[in-house]
Each structure stands twice: as C-alpha cells, then as structure tokens.
Amino acid sequence: MQAWAEDQGIAGSFVNMMGDPAAELTKALDVEMTHPGPPSVGIVGRCKRFALHVVDGEVKYVAISEGPDDPAGDDDPSTSLAPAMLENI
C-alpha cells in the first residue's frame, strides 16, 4: 500500500491507504463482488470500487461504482471519485 501511495503522490498526506488481504472489511461492508464475470479477471472475492465518508467512526455516506454489466465500476467509476464524493458530503 505504501508503494501505491508513493506512486500516486499521496504518501504522508491525510489519505490513508489500507489493505484488506483476508477480505474481512470487504465482507463486513457487504462490498464483495459476487458477479460471475469472466473468471480470467478474478472478480469473485474482490472488493467493489467504493468510497466512504466517515466522521469519528460513523459512516456518513457510501458510494459504490458498479453497474449491471460492470461489477467493478471500471467503465464508469465516477460515483466513487472525489468530485462525486464532495458533492454528496
């Protein structure tokens, strides 16, 4: 995660990058991809593209980028990107 943060130029900023290797948070938030999709891209068990607005441990807003034929939100991730989050918080 540190290498990704450095690559994105946000290392040491207020953005916290965290991994979820056992998918515990993914499952607790109910954002696990269950769409069968093409097995070659490894969709099952992955986390959906999402963003949370959390204040003092309380989730205030959840945005999930997904569509009927786009379970990963790759075609249109706009729902969970910064402009949409700022508009909704």
N, CA and C atoms as an extended XYZ file, in Angstrom:
267
Properties=species:S:1:pos:R:3:atomname:S:1:resname:S:1:resid:I:1 pbc="F F F"
N         0.833       -1.190        0.000 N   MET     1
C         0.000        0.000        0.000 CA  MET     1
C         0.877        1.252        0.000 C   MET     1
N         1.994        1.178        0.711 N   GLN     2
C         2.898        2.330        0.763 CA  GLN     2
C         3.433        2.658       -0.633 C   GLN     2
N         3.807        1.626       -1.384 N   ALA     3
C         4.332        1.843       -2.736 CA  ALA     3
C         3.262        2.475       -3.624 C   ALA     3
N         2.008        2.048       -3.468 N   TRP     4
C         0.923        2.615       -4.268 CA  TRP     4
C         0.714        4.078       -3.881 C   TRP     4
N         0.737        4.378       -2.597 N   ALA     5
C         0.585        5.755       -2.136 CA  ALA     5
C         1.708        6.636       -2.686 C   ALA     5
N         2.926        6.109       -2.672 N   GLU     6
C         4.056        6.872       -3.219 CA  GLU     6
C         3.880        7.100       -4.712 C   GLU     6
N         3.459        6.064       -5.435 N   ASP     7
C         3.237        6.180       -6.872 CA  ASP     7
C         2.170        7.227       -7.190 C   ASP     7
N         1.169        7.316       -6.347 N   GLN     8
C         0.078        8.268       -6.567 CA  GLN     8
C         0.383        9.659       -6.017 C   GLN     8
N         1.541        9.799       -5.372 N   GLY     9
C         1.945       11.099       -4.846 CA  GLY     9
C         1.185       11.533       -3.605 C   GLY     9
N         0.668       10.576       -2.834 N   ILE    10
C        -0.111       10.940       -1.647 CA  ILE    10
C         0.503       10.415       -0.355 C   ILE    10
N         1.679        9.802       -0.442 N   ALA    11
C         2.330        9.286        0.767 CA  ALA    11
C         2.535       10.433        1.753 C   ALA    11
N         2.179       10.190        3.008 N   GLY    12
C         2.340       11.196        4.040 CA  GLY    12
C         1.233       12.237        4.072 C   GLY    12
N         0.210       12.086        3.214 N   SER    13
C        -0.896       13.047        3.207 CA  SER    13
C        -1.984       12.573        4.178 C   SER    13
N        -3.128       13.223        4.131 N   PHE    14
C        -4.238       12.842        5.001 CA  PHE    14
C        -4.980       11.606        4.486 C   PHE    14
N        -4.642       11.125        3.303 N   VAL    15
C        -5.282        9.939        2.727 CA  VAL    15
C        -4.643        8.693        3.329 C   VAL    15
N        -5.467        7.807        3.838 N   ASN    16
C        -4.989        6.553        4.413 CA  ASN    16
C        -5.261        5.407        3.445 C   ASN    16
N        -4.200        4.750        3.019 N   MET    17
C        -4.329        3.592        2.135 CA  MET    17
C        -4.211        2.357        3.023 C   MET    17
N        -5.192        1.462        2.939 N   MET    18
C        -5.187        0.267        3.768 CA  MET    18
C        -5.526       -0.950        2.924 C   MET    18
N        -4.881       -2.054        3.230 N   GLY    19
C        -5.166       -3.315        2.554 CA  GLY    19
C        -6.198       -4.122        3.326 C   GLY    19
N        -6.770       -5.096        2.656 N   ASP    20
C        -7.747       -5.993        3.275 CA  ASP    20
C        -7.504       -7.397        2.726 C   ASP    20
N        -6.309       -7.962        3.004 N   PRO    21
C        -5.925       -9.219        2.365 CA  PRO    21
C        -6.846      -10.405        2.650 C   PRO    21
N        -7.506      -10.437        3.775 N   ALA    22
C        -8.419      -11.538        4.097 CA  ALA    22
C        -9.868      -11.179        3.789 C   ALA    22
N       -10.101      -10.000        3.216 N   ALA    23
C       -11.439       -9.519        2.834 CA  ALA    23
C       -12.389       -9.379        4.021 C   ALA    23
N       -11.861       -9.187        5.210 N   GLU    24
C       -12.719       -9.051        6.390 CA  GLU    24
C       -13.556       -7.778        6.329 C   GLU    24
N       -12.922       -6.655        6.010 N   LEU    25
C       -13.672       -5.399        5.902 CA  LEU    25
C       -14.608       -5.434        4.699 C   LEU    25
N       -14.118       -5.968        3.601 N   THR    26
C       -14.927       -6.085        2.379 CA  THR    26
C       -16.237       -6.802        2.673 C   THR    26
N       -16.150       -7.908        3.373 N   LYS    27
C       -17.352       -8.685        3.704 CA  LYS    27
C       -18.217       -7.960        4.728 C   LYS    27
N       -17.601       -7.332        5.723 N   ALA    28
C       -18.357       -6.610        6.749 CA  ALA    28
C       -19.134       -5.436        6.157 C   ALA    28
N       -18.557       -4.795        5.148 N   LEU    29
C       -19.229       -3.668        4.485 CA  LEU    29
C       -20.172       -4.123        3.376 C   LEU    29
N       -20.196       -5.423        3.104 N   ASP    30
C       -21.022       -6.008        2.048 CA  ASP    30
C       -20.697       -5.406        0.680 C   ASP    30
N       -19.390       -5.296        0.391 N   VAL    31
C       -18.963       -4.771       -0.907 CA  VAL    31
C       -18.108       -5.795       -1.666 C   VAL    31
N       -18.347       -7.061       -1.378 N   GLU    32
C       -17.625       -8.118       -2.089 CA  GLU    32
C       -18.293       -8.358       -3.439 C   GLU    32
N       -17.486       -8.425       -4.499 N   MET    33
C       -18.032       -8.700       -5.825 CA  MET    33
C       -18.429      -10.163       -5.903 C   MET    33
N       -19.670      -10.400       -6.272 N   THR    34
C       -20.173      -11.755       -6.425 CA  THR    34
C       -20.621      -12.028       -7.855 C   THR    34
N       -20.529      -11.022       -8.708 N   HIS    35
C       -20.883      -11.164      -10.127 CA  HIS    35
C       -19.998      -12.244      -10.735 C   HIS    35
N       -20.564      -13.171      -11.520 N   PRO    36
C       -19.739      -14.242      -12.067 CA  PRO    36
C       -18.645      -13.739      -13.008 C   PRO    36
N       -18.958      -12.728      -13.821 N   GLY    37
C       -17.960      -12.129      -14.702 CA  GLY    37
C       -17.015      -13.123      -15.337 C   GLY    37
N       -16.088      -12.652      -16.120 N   PRO    38
C       -15.108      -13.570      -16.692 CA  PRO    38
C       -14.093      -13.992      -15.628 C   PRO    38
N       -13.935      -15.300      -15.409 N   PRO    39
C       -13.010      -15.781      -14.375 CA  PRO    39
C       -11.578      -15.296      -14.587 C   PRO    39
N       -11.227      -14.989      -15.814 N   SER    40
C        -9.847      -14.585      -16.114 CA  SER    40
C        -9.453      -13.286      -15.427 C   SER    40
N       -10.422      -12.468      -15.041 N   VAL    41
C       -10.088      -11.209      -14.382 CA  VAL    41
C       -10.206      -11.298      -12.860 C   VAL    41
N       -10.548      -12.472      -12.353 N   GLY    42
C       -10.564      -12.688      -10.909 CA  GLY    42
C       -11.556      -11.827      -10.157 C   GLY    42
N       -12.794      -11.770      -10.615 N   ILE    43
C       -13.781      -10.893       -9.986 CA  ILE    43
C       -14.263      -11.420       -8.639 C   ILE    43
N       -14.585      -12.694       -8.539 N   VAL    44
C       -15.179      -13.237       -7.321 CA  VAL    44
C       -14.206      -13.069       -6.151 C   VAL    44
N       -14.729      -12.508       -5.064 N   GLY    45
C       -13.927      -12.300       -3.871 CA  GLY    45
C       -13.239      -10.946       -3.809 C   GLY    45
N       -13.228      -10.223       -4.911 N   ARG    46
C       -12.628       -8.890       -4.899 CA  ARG    46
C       -13.601       -7.891       -4.304 C   ARG    46
N       -13.076       -6.758       -3.953 N   CYS    47
C       -13.872       -5.673       -3.397 CA  CYS    47
C       -14.418       -4.799       -4.527 C   CYS    47
N       -15.665       -4.369       -4.373 N   LYS    48
C       -16.227       -3.418       -5.330 CA  LYS    48
C       -15.510       -2.091       -5.175 C   LYS    48
N       -15.565       -1.257       -6.204 N   ARG    49
C       -14.990        0.084       -6.140 CA  ARG    49
C       -15.949        0.944       -5.315 C   ARG    49
N       -15.457        1.436       -4.171 N   PHE    50
C       -16.335        2.228       -3.311 CA  PHE    50
C       -15.540        3.304       -2.583 C   PHE    50
N       -16.262        4.252       -2.036 N   ALA    51
C       -15.666        5.296       -1.212 CA  ALA    51
C       -16.596        5.525       -0.024 C   ALA    51
N       -15.995        5.810        1.113 N   LEU    52
C       -16.758        6.084        2.330 CA  LEU    52
C       -16.413        7.468        2.846 C   LEU    52
N       -17.410        8.150        3.365 N   HIS    53
C       -17.171        9.368        4.125 CA  HIS    53
C       -17.461        9.000        5.571 C   HIS    53
N       -16.424        9.009        6.399 N   VAL    54
C       -16.534        8.584        7.790 CA  VAL    54
C       -16.099        9.727        8.691 C   VAL    54
N       -16.911       10.031        9.687 N   VAL    55
C       -16.601       11.082       10.649 CA  VAL    55
C       -16.647       10.477       12.048 C   VAL    55
N       -15.538       10.535       12.745 N   ASP    56
C       -15.448        9.997       14.108 CA  ASP    56
C       -15.972        8.563       14.189 C   ASP    56
N       -15.627        7.746       13.204 N   GLY    57
C       -16.012        6.346       13.209 CA  GLY    57
C       -17.423        6.067       12.723 C   GLY    57
N       -18.174        7.092       12.353 N   GLU    58
C       -19.543        6.909       11.872 CA  GLU    58
C       -19.575        7.110       10.364 C   GLU    58
N       -20.092        6.116        9.651 N   VAL    59
C       -20.197        6.212        8.199 CA  VAL    59
C       -21.338        7.170        7.862 C   VAL    59
N       -20.989        8.248        7.182 N   LYS    60
C       -21.974        9.273        6.815 CA  LYS    60
C       -22.484        9.093        5.391 C   LYS    60
N       -21.623        8.550        4.502 N   TYR    61
C       -22.012        8.404        3.094 CA  TYR    61
C       -21.219        7.263        2.471 C   TYR    61
N       -21.905        6.456        1.668 N   VAL    62
C       -21.278        5.346        0.952 CA  VAL    62
C       -21.570        5.509       -0.535 C   VAL    62
N       -20.527        5.394       -1.343 N   ALA    63
C       -20.688        5.454       -2.795 CA  ALA    63
C       -20.067        4.194       -3.387 C   ALA    63
N       -20.845        3.481       -4.206 N   ILE    64
C       -20.358        2.265       -4.854 CA  ILE    64
C       -20.490        2.446       -6.356 C   ILE    64
N       -19.380        2.262       -7.058 N   SER    65
C       -19.382        2.356       -8.520 CA  SER    65
C       -19.528        0.957       -9.086 C   SER    65
N       -20.698        0.667       -9.591 N   GLU    66
C       -20.941       -0.618      -10.233 CA  GLU    66
C       -22.155       -0.480      -11.149 C   GLU    66
N       -22.251       -1.370      -12.090 N   GLY    67
C       -23.387       -1.403      -12.992 CA  GLY    67
C       -23.744       -2.844      -13.286 C   GLY    67
N       -24.887       -3.083      -13.919 N   PRO    68
C       -25.316       -4.457      -14.183 CA  PRO    68
C       -24.257       -5.293      -14.913 C   PRO    68
N       -23.604       -4.709      -15.887 N   ASP    69
C       -22.574       -5.429      -16.626 CA  ASP    69
C       -21.177       -4.897      -16.316 C   ASP    69
N       -21.053       -4.133      -15.246 N   ASP    70
C       -19.777       -3.548      -14.849 CA  ASP    70
C       -19.629       -3.648      -13.332 C   ASP    70
N       -19.474       -4.876      -12.816 N   PRO    71
C       -19.450       -5.049      -11.362 CA  PRO    71
C       -18.260       -4.385      -10.674 C   PRO    71
N       -17.206       -4.113      -11.416 N   ALA    72
C       -16.026       -3.484      -10.817 CA  ALA    72
C       -16.057       -1.966      -10.941 C   ALA    72
N       -17.019       -1.424      -11.663 N   GLY    73
C       -17.097        0.020      -11.832 CA  GLY    73
C       -16.016        0.576      -12.735 C   GLY    73
N       -15.403       -0.291      -13.544 N   ASP    74
C       -14.315        0.158      -14.417 CA  ASP    74
C       -14.789        1.078      -15.531 C   ASP    74
N       -15.987        0.819      -16.074 N   ASP    75
C       -16.482        1.628      -17.185 CA  ASP    75
C       -16.875        3.035      -16.736 C   ASP    75
N       -17.412        3.133      -15.523 N   ASP    76
C       -17.820        4.442      -15.007 CA  ASP    76
C       -17.607        4.496      -13.491 C   ASP    76
N       -16.397        4.830      -13.063 N   PRO    77
C       -16.120        4.896      -11.627 CA  PRO    77
C       -16.539        6.214      -10.981 C   PRO    77
N       -17.187        7.099      -11.728 N   SER    78
C       -17.432        8.469      -11.273 CA  SER    78
C       -18.171        8.557       -9.936 C   SER    78
N       -19.025        7.619       -9.629 N   THR    79
C       -19.787        7.667       -8.385 CA  THR    79
C       -18.891        7.707       -7.150 C   THR    79
N       -17.751        7.014       -7.219 N   SER    80
C       -16.890        6.931       -6.053 CA  SER    80
C       -15.619        7.792       -6.171 C   SER    80
N       -15.578        8.667       -7.160 N   LEU    81
C       -14.434        9.567       -7.309 CA  LEU    81
C       -14.654       10.839       -6.514 C   LEU    81
N       -13.576       11.577       -6.300 N   ALA    82
C       -13.607       12.772       -5.438 CA  ALA    82
C       -14.698       13.771       -5.785 C   ALA    82
N       -14.885       14.158       -7.054 N   PRO    83
C       -15.928       15.158       -7.328 CA  PRO    83
C       -17.316       14.726       -6.847 C   PRO    83
N       -17.678       13.477       -7.071 N   ALA    84
C       -18.995       12.995       -6.632 CA  ALA    84
C       -19.067       12.927       -5.116 C   ALA    84
N       -17.984       12.503       -4.486 N   MET    85
C       -17.985       12.445       -3.022 CA  MET    85
C       -18.141       13.839       -2.431 C   MET    85
N       -17.411       14.790       -2.952 N   LEU    86
C       -17.502       16.166       -2.428 CA  LEU    86
C       -18.903       16.731       -2.621 C   LEU    86
N       -19.542       16.369       -3.716 N   GLU    87
C       -20.903       16.844       -3.993 CA  GLU    87
C       -21.893       16.269       -3.007 C   GLU    87
N       -21.611       15.078       -2.502 N   ASN    88
C       -22.569       14.380       -1.651 CA  ASN    88
C       -22.314       14.464       -0.149 C   ASN    88
N       -21.231       15.121        0.227 N   ILE    89
C       -20.977       15.165        1.675 CA  ILE    89
C       -21.213       16.538        2.257 C   ILE    89
